[in-house]
């Protein structure tokens, strides 16, 4: 087995008894063995439990049963997804070694579909970052160039799929944390409509923005994974009752008659090679029968500022529970307040502390209305701006990230510059809208570029349809070579 | 110049639901520590709240019983660090609470405004290891999260009360309402109802309100009264000596009989309230609100009025009877009185027997078949059983959880005294006490009791008191 | 329309304490500079005239999500306490608590 086989194909073969789940797993474990040391995509590789799961899948098939839509497919999970009895650290020292006593809903659904969880992937600490450099356990390297970041915060998941460690991965996206690393690593990454995938068991960063979503090597595989994990969950009050779109079936329907709007504000800050790829994707869509328009949504320019008020505000509250009392790290002290303080000061990294303090500040007495509530009004404006655009267009098109992957260490000392990486992805989180990043060839430096498709709420079907056409027209991107310790 | 107290009360009421407010853990007092916990009420990473429908119903029932307006409402996070607060924030209601603008009428008719009654989750319980068991001087503390997440309704009164008595009456009546609405078991001793008092003083009704202090740790109605009176005195003394009252939270020390300022780490808490992003707004539709109102039973004030009306049908109601009415309603035994009267028992007897005897074992009385109770009282009313005998049969019915009153009476050898036997015993008592008989015959009615007592003693309680009184009158002529 | 006053070192010290974080003097200086920069950038939001615009707290307008009052199995106490930093008597042990709860 040399080129990565689509997950859809693997599952079909395993279910039919034509391929053994154990063999599939062993292949991927071997790839991990060869390449993980130089990439560090994982906080934890779950070889033993994965083998047990794979065996169970094969036994089900042998007994005439159907293990499910993802039978035997290895899936890597971002380390902020609770896995019962298995360490879930959010790449933070404050949760180092913590084993949740329960599974996230998406993990339960993966198991029910016969997927094989192969490991927990590295991330920016508590999902706060755009490069995976804030991880307490070391950076993940971009498989296409080990001196570069994989993006973040789901850098480990993106890298694991790009490197061939697993055909599928799950990440979380609060301000772009699936889509941006997908673009930087040359894989497909998608953020669903807020509420279509249960957040139960996702360690919260910013509750009104967080969504779990798929990474895959193809649009079809991403669609398959989305279909499995999506759907109402009574354990999540923000989970939608309306039927989650089932997308795998609509992939081949094409774009004839659709209107695609190229979002001018997103192109403004993008590097020339990125802009060129977006234009190329637009031409491909036009050739396939879509009408292309230039669209302006001026409100999105306020997205970055609004996001950096809302997200830290919610995060400061969500992260208060890490106090050394019930689980995780405790640094002892004479009294409880001192213990809380010592624990949190030692257990959290700098970026997390920054955002907690920023969030505490914008929520505090006297500033709430000027900052937090004001940001919520900006959110209304952004939604209105998008609504006006979607009155004319089916989907919007733009870059995912302004540049290709930057060098490790290039932006760590300048938080504000780091935050600017998310300018194209944040508006969708604020609006709750779905969006997908599709690899579209290399940049001038040979590193991957992704183009982004955006749609209104519950338009996943349309998004995937358009994404499939974009993917079919995508220029070749050289796959990373995975051999121990060698930069491709 | 006479100082005036201004009192407002905040009452936290635990709701009688099967499960907690935001998770499906059992809502149970007294279980082994940390056995009724889950990711949500432990504040584990990744957990999410889901609102309990029954808790909302009970909160709406409370709002209805307190004549509140029930509105669309939202939940907010109240952020503060404390070991018993599992998430280090509490999910509560802030500027859009469920129930607003109600009132509670005290038994004497005085109306206390209810500003709001909102929903929130309870904290875990800390126990302090050290000599006193109190938090100060403790070496360390232990936390049990069984209570974490239990549904609460916080009822905030307007600062309308002016005396400690009114405050006590408010809490007593509120407790009765909470029990009658089905929302609470009213067990203050188990902490299912907790009271905090806000107290201030002013020189006259024309002055604006003074600075208030909040008093916590009031475990009984009696403590409430004592604490309010102490606190008012303390504030008056301060002001009269030229000092100012400092706004603060104070703790009532039952043993020392005084309030004390609490040492808190933060001078003023900044709770940074913001809308709870993990929950959606609660908008009860008019049908739901109406259904809750329709299924709400009679409130204590109505129940008392119902009994008073029954008594008034046959005469003036005495103060003693008013007290009996309150007792009977408080204990949930008023339905028994109403059934008895409907069955033909006189209202005075029905009330007295229920307030005095049935009240001694109210729980047994509440589980007794009302028909049995009425049967027993009828035996007494008709003269078949004396009061003493009826009381004995009732005790038996309670112990056995029911039974046949007539059969029990027979087993105990209670027969009505024969007419002849009664006449003879009375006659003997008259003969034995000629001086008293003369005085009675001349109009000293009080001596009827003297002779009745003698007859009772001679017959070991078997005689029917009314029959004895009738015989005495007959003899007198 | 001007926004709120610029973030000061004292502000950062205050919120750090509120958030139970200890900062060294150097960290206080560094973070104040970095956070002030972020807030300066956010001043474009703070200074907007958005009177009359409703804040959106939830992207999707849903109401009345409720669950029936039925108990579900709880966590195994040993599994939970096994993850706790300090346990005594089946309870979570914490060092002395200095203040009363609010």
PDB file of N, CA and C in Angstrom, chain A residues 84 98-99 101 237 240 242 302 304-305 324-328 330 333-337 339-341 344-345 350 354 356-358 361 370-371 374 376-381 415 419 431 457, chain C residues 4-5 7 11-12 15-16 18-23 31 34-35 38-39 41-42 44-46 48 50 53-57 59-60 65 75 79 83-86 92-98:
ATOM      1  N   UNK A  84     -12.672   8.110  27.150  1.00  0.00           N
ATOM      2  CA  UNK A  84     -12.760   7.513  28.468  1.00  0.00           C
ATOM      3  C   UNK A  84     -11.531   6.674  28.806  1.00  0.00           C
ATOM      4  N   UNK A  98      -4.559  13.461  32.845  1.00  0.00           N
ATOM      5  CA  UNK A  98      -5.959  13.340  33.248  1.00  0.00           C
ATOM      6  C   UNK A  98      -6.689  12.364  32.333  1.00  0.00           C
ATOM      7  N   UNK A  99      -7.373  11.396  32.904  1.00  0.00           N
ATOM      8  CA  UNK A  99      -8.155  10.435  32.136  1.00  0.00           C
ATOM      9  C   UNK A  99      -9.629  10.695  32.367  1.00  0.00           C
ATOM     10  N   UNK A 101     -13.542  10.198  32.718  1.00  0.00           N
ATOM     11  CA  UNK A 101     -14.359   9.018  32.997  1.00  0.00           C
ATOM     12  C   UNK A 101     -15.507   8.856  32.004  1.00  0.00           C
ATOM     13  N   UNK A 237     -27.279  21.225  24.806  1.00  0.00           N
ATOM     14  CA  UNK A 237     -28.446  22.092  24.629  1.00  0.00           C
ATOM     15  C   UNK A 237     -28.364  22.958  23.387  1.00  0.00           C
ATOM     16  N   UNK A 240     -28.606  21.247  17.376  1.00  0.00           N
ATOM     17  CA  UNK A 240     -29.816  21.552  16.622  1.00  0.00           C
ATOM     18  C   UNK A 240     -30.718  20.335  16.465  1.00  0.00           C
ATOM     19  N   UNK A 242     -33.016  20.426  14.051  1.00  0.00           N
ATOM     20  CA  UNK A 242     -33.240  20.314  12.606  1.00  0.00           C
ATOM     21  C   UNK A 242     -32.294  19.280  12.032  1.00  0.00           C
ATOM     22  N   UNK A 302     -14.463  43.638  10.790  1.00  0.00           N
ATOM     23  CA  UNK A 302     -14.518  43.807  12.246  1.00  0.00           C
ATOM     24  C   UNK A 302     -14.428  42.475  12.978  1.00  0.00           C
ATOM     25  N   UNK A 304     -12.148  40.126  13.350  1.00  0.00           N
ATOM     26  CA  UNK A 304     -10.985  39.805  14.180  1.00  0.00           C
ATOM     27  C   UNK A 304     -11.112  40.446  15.558  1.00  0.00           C
ATOM     28  N   UNK A 305     -11.430  41.723  15.582  1.00  0.00           N
ATOM     29  CA  UNK A 305     -11.538  42.425  16.866  1.00  0.00           C
ATOM     30  C   UNK A 305     -12.665  41.870  17.721  1.00  0.00           C
ATOM     31  N   UNK A 324      -7.171  22.976  40.462  1.00  0.00           N
ATOM     32  CA  UNK A 324      -6.432  22.041  41.309  1.00  0.00           C
ATOM     33  C   UNK A 324      -7.267  21.312  42.347  1.00  0.00           C
ATOM     34  N   UNK A 325      -8.589  21.459  42.281  1.00  0.00           N
ATOM     35  CA  UNK A 325      -9.426  20.842  43.318  1.00  0.00           C
ATOM     36  C   UNK A 325      -9.833  19.415  42.975  1.00  0.00           C
ATOM     37  N   UNK A 326     -10.385  19.235  41.783  1.00  0.00           N
ATOM     38  CA  UNK A 326     -11.053  17.951  41.489  1.00  0.00           C
ATOM     39  C   UNK A 326     -10.246  17.034  40.571  1.00  0.00           C
ATOM     40  N   UNK A 327      -9.368  17.583  39.742  1.00  0.00           N
ATOM     41  CA  UNK A 327      -8.632  16.774  38.755  1.00  0.00           C
ATOM     42  C   UNK A 327      -7.464  17.594  38.248  1.00  0.00           C
ATOM     43  N   UNK A 328      -6.571  16.910  37.557  1.00  0.00           N
ATOM     44  CA  UNK A 328      -5.453  17.631  36.942  1.00  0.00           C
ATOM     45  C   UNK A 328      -4.379  18.034  37.944  1.00  0.00           C
ATOM     46  N   UNK A 330      -2.175  19.840  40.660  1.00  0.00           N
ATOM     47  CA  UNK A 330      -2.319  20.670  41.847  1.00  0.00           C
ATOM     48  C   UNK A 330      -0.932  21.035  42.342  1.00  0.00           C
ATOM     49  N   UNK A 333      -0.410  24.513  48.505  1.00  0.00           N
ATOM     50  CA  UNK A 333      -0.154  25.794  49.172  1.00  0.00           C
ATOM     51  C   UNK A 333      -0.921  25.807  50.482  1.00  0.00           C
ATOM     52  N   UNK A 334      -0.718  26.838  51.267  1.00  0.00           N
ATOM     53  CA  UNK A 334      -1.293  26.940  52.606  1.00  0.00           C
ATOM     54  C   UNK A 334      -2.810  27.052  52.606  1.00  0.00           C
ATOM     55  N   UNK A 335      -3.339  27.771  51.631  1.00  0.00           N
ATOM     56  CA  UNK A 335      -4.783  27.939  51.578  1.00  0.00           C
ATOM     57  C   UNK A 335      -5.257  27.748  50.143  1.00  0.00           C
ATOM     58  N   UNK A 336      -6.561  27.641  49.998  1.00  0.00           N
ATOM     59  CA  UNK A 336      -7.133  27.287  48.699  1.00  0.00           C
ATOM     60  C   UNK A 336      -6.853  28.332  47.626  1.00  0.00           C
ATOM     61  N   UNK A 337      -6.969  29.590  47.979  1.00  0.00           N
ATOM     62  CA  UNK A 337      -6.721  30.631  46.973  1.00  0.00           C
ATOM     63  C   UNK A 337      -5.279  30.548  46.481  1.00  0.00           C
ATOM     64  N   UNK A 339      -3.421  27.956  46.537  1.00  0.00           N
ATOM     65  CA  UNK A 339      -3.291  26.715  45.776  1.00  0.00           C
ATOM     66  C   UNK A 339      -3.821  26.886  44.355  1.00  0.00           C
ATOM     67  N   UNK A 340      -5.015  27.515  44.237  1.00  0.00           N
ATOM     68  CA  UNK A 340      -5.569  27.790  42.899  1.00  0.00           C
ATOM     69  C   UNK A 340      -4.540  28.555  42.074  1.00  0.00           C
ATOM     70  N   UNK A 341      -3.996  29.620  42.689  1.00  0.00           N
ATOM     71  CA  UNK A 341      -3.110  30.535  41.974  1.00  0.00           C
ATOM     72  C   UNK A 341      -1.817  29.836  41.556  1.00  0.00           C
ATOM     73  N   UNK A 344      -2.609  27.247  38.738  1.00  0.00           N
ATOM     74  CA  UNK A 344      -2.909  27.823  37.425  1.00  0.00           C
ATOM     75  C   UNK A 344      -1.678  28.536  36.846  1.00  0.00           C
ATOM     76  N   UNK A 345      -0.913  29.150  37.700  1.00  0.00           N
ATOM     77  CA  UNK A 345       0.270  29.867  37.206  1.00  0.00           C
ATOM     78  C   UNK A 345       1.289  28.901  36.641  1.00  0.00           C
ATOM     79  N   UNK A 350       1.812  30.755  28.555  1.00  0.00           N
ATOM     80  CA  UNK A 350       1.647  32.202  28.423  1.00  0.00           C
ATOM     81  C   UNK A 350       0.438  32.613  27.595  1.00  0.00           C
ATOM     82  N   UNK A 354      -2.604  34.900  28.816  1.00  0.00           N
ATOM     83  CA  UNK A 354      -2.949  36.152  28.139  1.00  0.00           C
ATOM     84  C   UNK A 354      -4.438  36.217  27.854  1.00  0.00           C
ATOM     85  N   UNK A 356      -6.905  34.447  29.127  1.00  0.00           N
ATOM     86  CA  UNK A 356      -7.725  34.463  30.338  1.00  0.00           C
ATOM     87  C   UNK A 356      -7.785  35.884  30.896  1.00  0.00           C
ATOM     88  N   UNK A 357      -6.645  36.543  30.938  1.00  0.00           N
ATOM     89  CA  UNK A 357      -6.643  37.907  31.489  1.00  0.00           C
ATOM     90  C   UNK A 357      -7.387  38.876  30.593  1.00  0.00           C
ATOM     91  N   UNK A 358      -7.206  38.727  29.311  1.00  0.00           N
ATOM     92  CA  UNK A 358      -7.933  39.573  28.363  1.00  0.00           C
ATOM     93  C   UNK A 358      -9.434  39.359  28.534  1.00  0.00           C
ATOM     94  N   UNK A 361     -10.776  40.776  31.730  1.00  0.00           N
ATOM     95  CA  UNK A 361     -10.835  42.233  31.611  1.00  0.00           C
ATOM     96  C   UNK A 361     -12.073  42.686  30.842  1.00  0.00           C
ATOM     97  N   UNK A 370     -18.671  48.187  26.828  1.00  0.00           N
ATOM     98  CA  UNK A 370     -17.803  48.760  25.796  1.00  0.00           C
ATOM     99  C   UNK A 370     -17.145  47.673  24.968  1.00  0.00           C
ATOM    100  N   UNK A 371     -16.828  46.536  25.582  1.00  0.00           N
ATOM    101  CA  UNK A 371     -16.100  45.502  24.858  1.00  0.00           C
ATOM    102  C   UNK A 371     -16.972  44.313  24.504  1.00  0.00           C
ATOM    103  N   UNK A 374     -20.476  44.988  22.999  1.00  0.00           N
ATOM    104  CA  UNK A 374     -20.248  45.649  21.726  1.00  0.00           C
ATOM    105  C   UNK A 374     -19.850  44.624  20.664  1.00  0.00           C
ATOM    106  N   UNK A 376     -20.723  41.585  20.604  1.00  0.00           N
ATOM    107  CA  UNK A 376     -21.923  40.822  20.243  1.00  0.00           C
ATOM    108  C   UNK A 376     -22.796  41.603  19.244  1.00  0.00           C
ATOM    109  N   UNK A 377     -22.729  42.921  19.316  1.00  0.00           N
ATOM    110  CA  UNK A 377     -23.463  43.722  18.321  1.00  0.00           C
ATOM    111  C   UNK A 377     -22.772  43.645  16.963  1.00  0.00           C
ATOM    112  N   UNK A 378     -21.465  43.636  16.990  1.00  0.00           N
ATOM    113  CA  UNK A 378     -20.706  43.485  15.740  1.00  0.00           C
ATOM    114  C   UNK A 378     -21.053  42.154  15.095  1.00  0.00           C
ATOM    115  N   UNK A 379     -21.215  41.144  15.934  1.00  0.00           N
ATOM    116  CA  UNK A 379     -21.593  39.829  15.427  1.00  0.00           C
ATOM    117  C   UNK A 379     -22.903  39.903  14.644  1.00  0.00           C
ATOM    118  N   UNK A 380     -23.869  40.629  15.188  1.00  0.00           N
ATOM    119  CA  UNK A 380     -25.148  40.806  14.492  1.00  0.00           C
ATOM    120  C   UNK A 380     -24.909  41.417  13.118  1.00  0.00           C
ATOM    121  N   UNK A 381     -24.055  42.432  13.081  1.00  0.00           N
ATOM    122  CA  UNK A 381     -23.743  43.101  11.813  1.00  0.00           C
ATOM    123  C   UNK A 381     -23.102  42.148  10.813  1.00  0.00           C
ATOM    124  N   UNK A 415       1.907  38.225  19.637  1.00  0.00           N
ATOM    125  CA  UNK A 415       0.564  37.648  19.617  1.00  0.00           C
ATOM    126  C   UNK A 415      -0.342  38.279  18.557  1.00  0.00           C
ATOM    127  N   UNK A 419      -2.508  36.474  15.672  1.00  0.00           N
ATOM    128  CA  UNK A 419      -3.968  36.535  15.581  1.00  0.00           C
ATOM    129  C   UNK A 419      -4.421  36.868  14.159  1.00  0.00           C
ATOM    130  N   UNK A 431     -20.560  33.930  12.854  1.00  0.00           N
ATOM    131  CA  UNK A 431     -21.909  33.811  12.294  1.00  0.00           C
ATOM    132  C   UNK A 431     -22.521  32.437  12.549  1.00  0.00           C
ATOM    133  N   UNK A 457     -26.096  29.003   7.119  1.00  0.00           N
ATOM    134  CA  UNK A 457     -26.399  27.901   8.030  1.00  0.00           C
ATOM    135  C   UNK A 457     -27.009  26.707   7.306  1.00  0.00           C
TER     136      UNK A 457
ATOM    137  N   UNK C   4     -13.103  52.976  25.839  1.00  0.00           N
ATOM    138  CA  UNK C   4     -12.664  53.038  27.244  1.00  0.00           C
ATOM    139  C   UNK C   4     -11.168  53.382  27.349  1.00  0.00           C
ATOM    140  N   UNK C   5     -10.749  53.703  28.571  1.00  0.00           N
ATOM    141  CA  UNK C   5      -9.364  54.102  28.807  1.00  0.00           C
ATOM    142  C   UNK C   5      -8.398  52.973  28.491  1.00  0.00           C
ATOM    143  N   UNK C   7      -5.542  50.142  28.670  1.00  0.00           N
ATOM    144  CA  UNK C   7      -5.224  49.137  29.673  1.00  0.00           C
ATOM    145  C   UNK C   7      -3.930  49.493  30.412  1.00  0.00           C
ATOM    146  N   UNK C  11      -4.481  47.449  35.937  1.00  0.00           N
ATOM    147  CA  UNK C  11      -5.611  46.664  35.419  1.00  0.00           C
ATOM    148  C   UNK C  11      -5.204  45.208  35.268  1.00  0.00           C
ATOM    149  N   UNK C  12      -4.038  44.979  34.687  1.00  0.00           N
ATOM    150  CA  UNK C  12      -3.595  43.606  34.443  1.00  0.00           C
ATOM    151  C   UNK C  12      -3.364  42.892  35.771  1.00  0.00           C
ATOM    152  N   UNK C  15      -6.881  41.956  37.116  1.00  0.00           N
ATOM    153  CA  UNK C  15      -7.554  40.805  36.492  1.00  0.00           C
ATOM    154  C   UNK C  15      -6.781  39.510  36.712  1.00  0.00           C
ATOM    155  N   UNK C  16      -5.463  39.618  36.845  1.00  0.00           N
ATOM    156  CA  UNK C  16      -4.689  38.403  37.135  1.00  0.00           C
ATOM    157  C   UNK C  16      -5.135  37.823  38.471  1.00  0.00           C
ATOM    158  N   UNK C  18      -8.043  38.323  39.952  1.00  0.00           N
ATOM    159  CA  UNK C  18      -9.416  37.812  39.776  1.00  0.00           C
ATOM    160  C   UNK C  18      -9.400  36.426  39.153  1.00  0.00           C
ATOM    161  N   UNK C  19      -8.443  36.200  38.246  1.00  0.00           N
ATOM    162  CA  UNK C  19      -8.363  34.938  37.510  1.00  0.00           C
ATOM    163  C   UNK C  19      -7.442  33.930  38.186  1.00  0.00           C
ATOM    164  N   UNK C  20      -7.024  34.250  39.415  1.00  0.00           N
ATOM    165  CA  UNK C  20      -6.142  33.357  40.167  1.00  0.00           C
ATOM    166  C   UNK C  20      -4.871  33.027  39.383  1.00  0.00           C
ATOM    167  N   UNK C  21      -4.234  34.059  38.882  1.00  0.00           N
ATOM    168  CA  UNK C  21      -2.949  33.905  38.195  1.00  0.00           C
ATOM    169  C   UNK C  21      -1.920  34.788  38.869  1.00  0.00           C
ATOM    170  N   UNK C  22      -0.736  34.233  39.095  1.00  0.00           N
ATOM    171  CA  UNK C  22       0.347  35.036  39.647  1.00  0.00           C
ATOM    172  C   UNK C  22       1.305  35.413  38.528  1.00  0.00           C
ATOM    173  N   UNK C  23       1.605  36.678  38.450  1.00  0.00           N
ATOM    174  CA  UNK C  23       2.548  37.146  37.430  1.00  0.00           C
ATOM    175  C   UNK C  23       3.777  37.756  38.095  1.00  0.00           C
ATOM    176  N   UNK C  31       3.028  41.296  29.576  1.00  0.00           N
ATOM    177  CA  UNK C  31       1.629  41.059  29.248  1.00  0.00           C
ATOM    178  C   UNK C  31       0.864  42.373  29.094  1.00  0.00           C
ATOM    179  N   UNK C  34       1.517  43.561  25.620  1.00  0.00           N
ATOM    180  CA  UNK C  34       0.893  42.731  24.593  1.00  0.00           C
ATOM    181  C   UNK C  34      -0.631  42.884  24.593  1.00  0.00           C
ATOM    182  N   UNK C  35      -1.218  42.877  25.782  1.00  0.00           N
ATOM    183  CA  UNK C  35      -2.674  42.979  25.856  1.00  0.00           C
ATOM    184  C   UNK C  35      -3.148  44.370  25.434  1.00  0.00           C
ATOM    185  N   UNK C  38      -3.438  44.395  21.756  1.00  0.00           N
ATOM    186  CA  UNK C  38      -4.625  43.703  21.256  1.00  0.00           C
ATOM    187  C   UNK C  38      -5.856  44.587  21.450  1.00  0.00           C
ATOM    188  N   UNK C  39      -5.950  45.213  22.610  1.00  0.00           N
ATOM    189  CA  UNK C  39      -7.123  46.047  22.880  1.00  0.00           C
ATOM    190  C   UNK C  39      -7.130  47.302  22.021  1.00  0.00           C
ATOM    191  N   UNK C  41      -6.103  47.400  19.027  1.00  0.00           N
ATOM    192  CA  UNK C  41      -6.623  46.914  17.756  1.00  0.00           C
ATOM    193  C   UNK C  41      -8.136  46.740  17.845  1.00  0.00           C
ATOM    194  N   UNK C  42      -8.612  46.346  19.034  1.00  0.00           N
ATOM    195  CA  UNK C  42     -10.044  46.132  19.214  1.00  0.00           C
ATOM    196  C   UNK C  42     -10.791  47.432  19.438  1.00  0.00           C
ATOM    197  N   UNK C  44     -11.333  49.595  17.444  1.00  0.00           N
ATOM    198  CA  UNK C  44     -12.226  49.871  16.311  1.00  0.00           C
ATOM    199  C   UNK C  44     -13.636  49.366  16.598  1.00  0.00           C
ATOM    200  N   UNK C  45     -13.735  48.313  17.378  1.00  0.00           N
ATOM    201  CA  UNK C  45     -15.041  47.799  17.779  1.00  0.00           C
ATOM    202  C   UNK C  45     -15.647  48.672  18.872  1.00  0.00           C
ATOM    203  N   UNK C  46     -14.817  48.965  19.874  1.00  0.00           N
ATOM    204  CA  UNK C  46     -15.303  49.711  21.038  1.00  0.00           C
ATOM    205  C   UNK C  46     -15.859  51.080  20.641  1.00  0.00           C
ATOM    206  N   UNK C  48     -17.301  52.007  17.804  1.00  0.00           N
ATOM    207  CA  UNK C  48     -18.383  52.044  16.825  1.00  0.00           C
ATOM    208  C   UNK C  48     -19.685  52.534  17.444  1.00  0.00           C
ATOM    209  N   UNK C  50     -23.104  51.604  17.624  1.00  0.00           N
ATOM    210  CA  UNK C  50     -23.996  50.492  17.295  1.00  0.00           C
ATOM    211  C   UNK C  50     -25.258  50.536  18.148  1.00  0.00           C
ATOM    212  N   UNK C  53     -28.487  48.244  17.681  1.00  0.00           N
ATOM    213  CA  UNK C  53     -28.204  46.911  17.139  1.00  0.00           C
ATOM    214  C   UNK C  53     -28.288  45.905  18.279  1.00  0.00           C
ATOM    215  N   UNK C  54     -29.087  44.873  18.089  1.00  0.00           N
ATOM    216  CA  UNK C  54     -29.220  43.842  19.116  1.00  0.00           C
ATOM    217  C   UNK C  54     -27.963  42.986  19.165  1.00  0.00           C
ATOM    218  N   UNK C  55     -27.454  42.711  20.364  1.00  0.00           N
ATOM    219  CA  UNK C  55     -26.319  41.784  20.450  1.00  0.00           C
ATOM    220  C   UNK C  55     -26.765  40.362  20.105  1.00  0.00           C
ATOM    221  N   UNK C  56     -25.930  39.620  19.410  1.00  0.00           N
ATOM    222  CA  UNK C  56     -26.243  38.217  19.134  1.00  0.00           C
ATOM    223  C   UNK C  56     -25.389  37.358  20.035  1.00  0.00           C
ATOM    224  N   UNK C  57     -26.029  36.699  21.007  1.00  0.00           N
ATOM    225  CA  UNK C  57     -25.281  35.811  21.900  1.00  0.00           C
ATOM    226  C   UNK C  57     -25.254  34.400  21.322  1.00  0.00           C
ATOM    227  N   UNK C  59     -25.776  32.130  17.800  1.00  0.00           N
ATOM    228  CA  UNK C  59     -25.891  32.230  16.347  1.00  0.00           C
ATOM    229  C   UNK C  59     -27.221  31.694  15.831  1.00  0.00           C
ATOM    230  N   UNK C  60     -27.746  30.657  16.464  1.00  0.00           N
ATOM    231  CA  UNK C  60     -29.031  30.081  16.032  1.00  0.00           C
ATOM    232  C   UNK C  60     -30.101  30.373  17.081  1.00  0.00           C
ATOM    233  N   UNK C  65     -34.955  24.228  25.343  1.00  0.00           N
ATOM    234  CA  UNK C  65     -34.377  22.891  25.287  1.00  0.00           C
ATOM    235  C   UNK C  65     -34.443  22.318  26.699  1.00  0.00           C
ATOM    236  N   UNK C  75     -21.416   8.611  37.809  1.00  0.00           N
ATOM    237  CA  UNK C  75     -20.053   8.128  37.635  1.00  0.00           C
ATOM    238  C   UNK C  75     -19.663   7.217  38.792  1.00  0.00           C
ATOM    239  N   UNK C  79     -13.565   5.835  40.295  1.00  0.00           N
ATOM    240  CA  UNK C  79     -12.954   6.344  39.067  1.00  0.00           C
ATOM    241  C   UNK C  79     -12.753   7.858  39.167  1.00  0.00           C
ATOM    242  N   UNK C  83      -8.892  10.237  40.131  1.00  0.00           N
ATOM    243  CA  UNK C  83      -8.270  11.303  39.352  1.00  0.00           C
ATOM    244  C   UNK C  83      -8.052  12.569  40.176  1.00  0.00           C
ATOM    245  N   UNK C  84      -8.490  12.542  41.450  1.00  0.00           N
ATOM    246  CA  UNK C  84      -8.431  13.763  42.266  1.00  0.00           C
ATOM    247  C   UNK C  84      -7.044  13.943  42.865  1.00  0.00           C
ATOM    248  N   UNK C  85      -6.597  15.202  42.979  1.00  0.00           N
ATOM    249  CA  UNK C  85      -5.267  15.461  43.558  1.00  0.00           C
ATOM    250  C   UNK C  85      -5.149  15.044  45.017  1.00  0.00           C
ATOM    251  N   UNK C  86      -6.243  15.177  45.783  1.00  0.00           N
ATOM    252  CA  UNK C  86      -6.168  14.823  47.198  1.00  0.00           C
ATOM    253  C   UNK C  86      -7.546  14.419  47.696  1.00  0.00           C
ATOM    254  N   UNK C  92     -13.210  15.350  48.292  1.00  0.00           N
ATOM    255  CA  UNK C  92     -12.071  16.056  47.733  1.00  0.00           C
ATOM    256  C   UNK C  92     -11.487  16.940  48.830  1.00  0.00           C
ATOM    257  N   UNK C  93     -10.212  16.776  49.084  1.00  0.00           N
ATOM    258  CA  UNK C  93      -9.578  17.539  50.152  1.00  0.00           C
ATOM    259  C   UNK C  93      -8.909  18.774  49.574  1.00  0.00           C
ATOM    260  N   UNK C  94      -9.138  19.916  50.206  1.00  0.00           N
ATOM    261  CA  UNK C  94      -8.495  21.166  49.787  1.00  0.00           C
ATOM    262  C   UNK C  94      -7.867  21.831  50.995  1.00  0.00           C
ATOM    263  N   UNK C  95      -6.816  22.645  50.772  1.00  0.00           N
ATOM    264  CA  UNK C  95      -6.216  23.360  51.902  1.00  0.00           C
ATOM    265  C   UNK C  95      -7.207  24.370  52.478  1.00  0.00           C
ATOM    266  N   UNK C  96      -6.857  24.953  53.624  1.00  0.00           N
ATOM    267  CA  UNK C  96      -7.837  25.765  54.331  1.00  0.00           C
ATOM    268  C   UNK C  96      -8.453  26.838  53.452  1.00  0.00           C
ATOM    269  N   UNK C  97      -9.748  27.011  53.645  1.00  0.00           N
ATOM    270  CA  UNK C  97     -10.486  28.015  52.883  1.00  0.00           C
ATOM    271  C   UNK C  97     -10.588  29.247  53.762  1.00  0.00           C
ATOM    272  N   UNK C  98     -10.083  30.364  53.293  1.00  0.00           N
ATOM    273  CA  UNK C  98      -9.997  31.537  54.169  1.00  0.00           C
ATOM    274  C   UNK C  98     -11.277  32.346  54.244  1.00  0.00           C
TER     275      UNK C  98
END
